[in-house]
Tab-separated table of C-alpha atoms in Angstrom:
chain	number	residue	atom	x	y	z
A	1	UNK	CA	10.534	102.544	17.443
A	2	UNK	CA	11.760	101.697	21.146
A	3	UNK	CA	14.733	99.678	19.992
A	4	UNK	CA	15.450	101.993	17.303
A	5	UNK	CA	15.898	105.191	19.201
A	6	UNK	CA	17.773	103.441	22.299
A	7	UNK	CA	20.009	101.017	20.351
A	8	UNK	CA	18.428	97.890	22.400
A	9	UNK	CA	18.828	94.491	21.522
A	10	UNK	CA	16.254	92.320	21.335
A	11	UNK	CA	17.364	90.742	24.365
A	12	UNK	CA	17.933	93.899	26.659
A	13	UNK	CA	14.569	95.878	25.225
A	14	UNK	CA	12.426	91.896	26.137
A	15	UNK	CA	13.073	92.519	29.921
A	16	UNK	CA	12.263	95.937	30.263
A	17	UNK	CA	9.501	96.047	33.215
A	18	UNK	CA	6.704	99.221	32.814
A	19	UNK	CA	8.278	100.313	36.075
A	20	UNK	CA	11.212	100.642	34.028
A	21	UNK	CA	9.716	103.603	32.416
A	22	UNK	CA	9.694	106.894	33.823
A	23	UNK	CA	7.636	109.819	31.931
A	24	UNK	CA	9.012	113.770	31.872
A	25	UNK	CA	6.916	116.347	30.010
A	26	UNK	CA	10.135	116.435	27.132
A	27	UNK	CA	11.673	112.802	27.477
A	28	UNK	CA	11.799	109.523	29.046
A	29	UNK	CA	13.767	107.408	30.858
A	30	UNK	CA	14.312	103.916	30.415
A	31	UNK	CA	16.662	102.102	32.879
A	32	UNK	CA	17.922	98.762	31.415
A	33	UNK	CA	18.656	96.240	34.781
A	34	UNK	CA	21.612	94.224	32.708
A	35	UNK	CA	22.646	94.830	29.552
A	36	UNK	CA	24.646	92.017	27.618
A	37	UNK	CA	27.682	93.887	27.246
A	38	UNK	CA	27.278	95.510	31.126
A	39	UNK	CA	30.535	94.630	32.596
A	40	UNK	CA	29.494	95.717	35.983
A	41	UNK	CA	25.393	94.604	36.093
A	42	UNK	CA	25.259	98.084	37.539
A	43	UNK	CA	22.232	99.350	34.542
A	44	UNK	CA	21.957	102.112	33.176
A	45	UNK	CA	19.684	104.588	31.972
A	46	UNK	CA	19.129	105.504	28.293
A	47	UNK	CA	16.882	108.593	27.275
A	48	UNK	CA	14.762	109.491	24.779
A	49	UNK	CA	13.649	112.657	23.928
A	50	UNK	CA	9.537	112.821	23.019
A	51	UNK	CA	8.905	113.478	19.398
A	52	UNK	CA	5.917	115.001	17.692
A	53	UNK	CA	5.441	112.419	14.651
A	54	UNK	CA	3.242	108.854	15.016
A	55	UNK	CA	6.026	106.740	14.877
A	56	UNK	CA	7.625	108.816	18.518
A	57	UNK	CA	9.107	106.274	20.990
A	58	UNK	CA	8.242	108.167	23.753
A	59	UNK	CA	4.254	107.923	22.903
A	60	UNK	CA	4.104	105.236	21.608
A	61	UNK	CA	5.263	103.873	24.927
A	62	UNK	CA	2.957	105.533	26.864
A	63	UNK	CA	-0.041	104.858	24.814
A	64	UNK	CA	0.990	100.974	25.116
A	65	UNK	CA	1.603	101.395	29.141
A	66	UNK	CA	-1.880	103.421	29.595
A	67	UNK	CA	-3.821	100.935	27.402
A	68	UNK	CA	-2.558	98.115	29.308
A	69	UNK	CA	-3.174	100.429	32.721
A	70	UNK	CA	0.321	98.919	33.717
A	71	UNK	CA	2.129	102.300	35.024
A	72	UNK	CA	4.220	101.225	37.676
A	73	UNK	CA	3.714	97.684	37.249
A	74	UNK	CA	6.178	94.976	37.246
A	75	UNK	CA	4.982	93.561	34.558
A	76	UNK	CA	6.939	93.363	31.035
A	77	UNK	CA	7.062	96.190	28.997
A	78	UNK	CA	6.536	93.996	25.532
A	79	UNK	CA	4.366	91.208	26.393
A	80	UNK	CA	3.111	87.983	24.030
A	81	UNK	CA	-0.174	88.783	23.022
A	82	UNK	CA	-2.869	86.651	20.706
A	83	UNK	CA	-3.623	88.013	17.656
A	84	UNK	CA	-5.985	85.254	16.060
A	85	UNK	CA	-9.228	86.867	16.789
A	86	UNK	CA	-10.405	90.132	15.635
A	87	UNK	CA	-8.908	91.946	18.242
A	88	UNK	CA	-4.721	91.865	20.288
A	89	UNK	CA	-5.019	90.118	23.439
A	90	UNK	CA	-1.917	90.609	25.105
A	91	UNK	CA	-0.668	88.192	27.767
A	92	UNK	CA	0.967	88.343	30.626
A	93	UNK	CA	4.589	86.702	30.066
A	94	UNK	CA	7.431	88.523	28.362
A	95	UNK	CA	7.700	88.426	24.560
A	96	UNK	CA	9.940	85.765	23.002
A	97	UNK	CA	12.264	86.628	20.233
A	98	UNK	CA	10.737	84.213	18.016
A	99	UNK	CA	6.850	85.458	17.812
A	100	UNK	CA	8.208	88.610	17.181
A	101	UNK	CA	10.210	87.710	14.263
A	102	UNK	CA	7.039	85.332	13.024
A	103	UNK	CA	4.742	88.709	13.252
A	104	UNK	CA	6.646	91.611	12.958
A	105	UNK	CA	8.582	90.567	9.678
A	106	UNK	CA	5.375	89.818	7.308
A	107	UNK	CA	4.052	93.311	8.680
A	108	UNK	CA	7.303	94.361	7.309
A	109	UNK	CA	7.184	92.312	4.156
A	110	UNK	CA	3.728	93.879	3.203
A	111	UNK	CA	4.613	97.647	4.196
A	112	UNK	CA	8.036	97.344	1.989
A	113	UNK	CA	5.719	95.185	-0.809
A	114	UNK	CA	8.694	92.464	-0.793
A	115	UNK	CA	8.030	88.382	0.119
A	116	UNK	CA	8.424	87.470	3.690
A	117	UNK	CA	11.385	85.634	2.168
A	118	UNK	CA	13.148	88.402	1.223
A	119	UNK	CA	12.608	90.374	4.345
A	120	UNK	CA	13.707	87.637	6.306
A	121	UNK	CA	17.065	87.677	4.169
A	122	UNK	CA	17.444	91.669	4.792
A	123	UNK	CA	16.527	92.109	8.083
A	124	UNK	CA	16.595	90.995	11.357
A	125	UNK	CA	15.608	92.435	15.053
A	126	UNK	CA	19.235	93.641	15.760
A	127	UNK	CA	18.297	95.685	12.384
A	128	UNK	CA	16.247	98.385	14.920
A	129	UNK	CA	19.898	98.465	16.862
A	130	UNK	CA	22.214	99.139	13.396
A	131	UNK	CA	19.566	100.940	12.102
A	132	UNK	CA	19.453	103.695	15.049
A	133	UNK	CA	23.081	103.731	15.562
A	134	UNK	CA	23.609	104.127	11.774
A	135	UNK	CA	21.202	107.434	11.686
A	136	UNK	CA	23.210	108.561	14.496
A	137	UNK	CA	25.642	108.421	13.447
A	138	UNK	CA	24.744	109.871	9.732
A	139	UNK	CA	23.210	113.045	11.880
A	140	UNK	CA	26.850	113.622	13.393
A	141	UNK	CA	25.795	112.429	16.969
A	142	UNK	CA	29.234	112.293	18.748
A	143	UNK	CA	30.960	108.960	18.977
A	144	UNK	CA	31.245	109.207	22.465
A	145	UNK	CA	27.494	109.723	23.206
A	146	UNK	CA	26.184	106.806	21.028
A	147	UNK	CA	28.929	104.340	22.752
A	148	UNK	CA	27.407	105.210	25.667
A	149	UNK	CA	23.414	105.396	24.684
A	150	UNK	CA	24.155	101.522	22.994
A	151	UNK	CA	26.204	100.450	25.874
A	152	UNK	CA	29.099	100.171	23.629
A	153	UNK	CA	32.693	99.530	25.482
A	154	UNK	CA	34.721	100.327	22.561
A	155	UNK	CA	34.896	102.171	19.095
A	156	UNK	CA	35.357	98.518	17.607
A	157	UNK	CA	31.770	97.378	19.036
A	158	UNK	CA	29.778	100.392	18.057
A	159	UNK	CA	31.847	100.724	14.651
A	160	UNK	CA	29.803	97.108	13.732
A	161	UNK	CA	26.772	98.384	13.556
A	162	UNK	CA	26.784	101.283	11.863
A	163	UNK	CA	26.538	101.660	7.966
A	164	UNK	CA	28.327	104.560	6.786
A	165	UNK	CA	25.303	106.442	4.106
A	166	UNK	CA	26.241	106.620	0.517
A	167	UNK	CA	26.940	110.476	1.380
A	168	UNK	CA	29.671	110.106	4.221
A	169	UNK	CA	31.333	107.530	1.743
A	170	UNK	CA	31.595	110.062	-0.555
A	171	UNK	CA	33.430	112.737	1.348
A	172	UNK	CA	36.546	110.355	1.627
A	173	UNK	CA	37.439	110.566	-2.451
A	174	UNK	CA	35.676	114.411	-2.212
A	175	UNK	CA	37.955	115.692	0.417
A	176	UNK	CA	40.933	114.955	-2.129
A	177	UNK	CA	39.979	117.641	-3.891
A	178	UNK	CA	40.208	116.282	-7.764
């Protein structure tokens, strides 16, 4: 939910500290240290406004921050954890890209009732990045503000990950007017 409402990489959302996070009663804030594509290593900050449904970034977040009673802490943000025994045990060192894939994509494969297989073929974790770019951009955010939310330089970079919905491909041969 994190990396789908702020565009993140896997790379850029893995070493994001809890004192990264800052908490307003409407939003948070989310300052990134280095971003892949941050020509100056100056950060930046990326909001995120607080929803009201279960899947909301912004509580999710906080629930995961309070549970761990990390505010403030330099600790990462998404940790590895242990998840053989009846209950998460969460550890202490940041998250690797590859234990995520390993658990996150069966979850996936059951919720969308498709074999991990097939998941694995469709999606990835830059999908969270395309995917939240491409709703975006399908809900007529400006251009501008989503180059600058993804950390985009140019029109060309953000342009590659988003996917135009069946609707918006329509209105090309519909604006002809035959």
């Amino acid at each position: 939910s994190l990396s789908f409402s702020t565009f993140l990489r896997f790379s850029d959302a893995a070493v994001i500290l809890c004192s990264d996070v800052r908490f307003h009663a409407d939003h948070m804030e989310v300052f990134i240290d280095s971003r892949k594509n941050d020509q100056f290593r100056a950060g930046s900050v990326v909001l995120v406004a607080r929803g009201t449904g279960p899947a909301c970034p912004v509580n999710l977040t906080a629930r995961l921050i309070a549970a761990g009673d990390l505010v403030g802490k330099d600790v990462p943000l998404f940790r590895s954890f242990d998840a053989r025994k009846k209950r998460i045990v969460l550890g202490t060192k940041q998250l690797e890209y590859a234990r995520l894939q390993y658990t996150l994509l069966p979850m996936l494969a059951n919720l969308l009732g498709l074999s991990v297989e097939e998941t694995t073929r469709m999606y990835g974790l830059h999908s969270a990045r395309s995917g939240g770019a491409s709703q975006a951009a399908a809900l007529d955010v400006p251009d501008r503000v989503c180059k600058q939310h993804g950390g985009w330089r140019s029109e060309k970079a953000k342009d590659m990950y988003v996917k135009d919905t069946r609707e918006n491909r329509l209105k090309v041969s519909r604006a002809n007017g035959l």
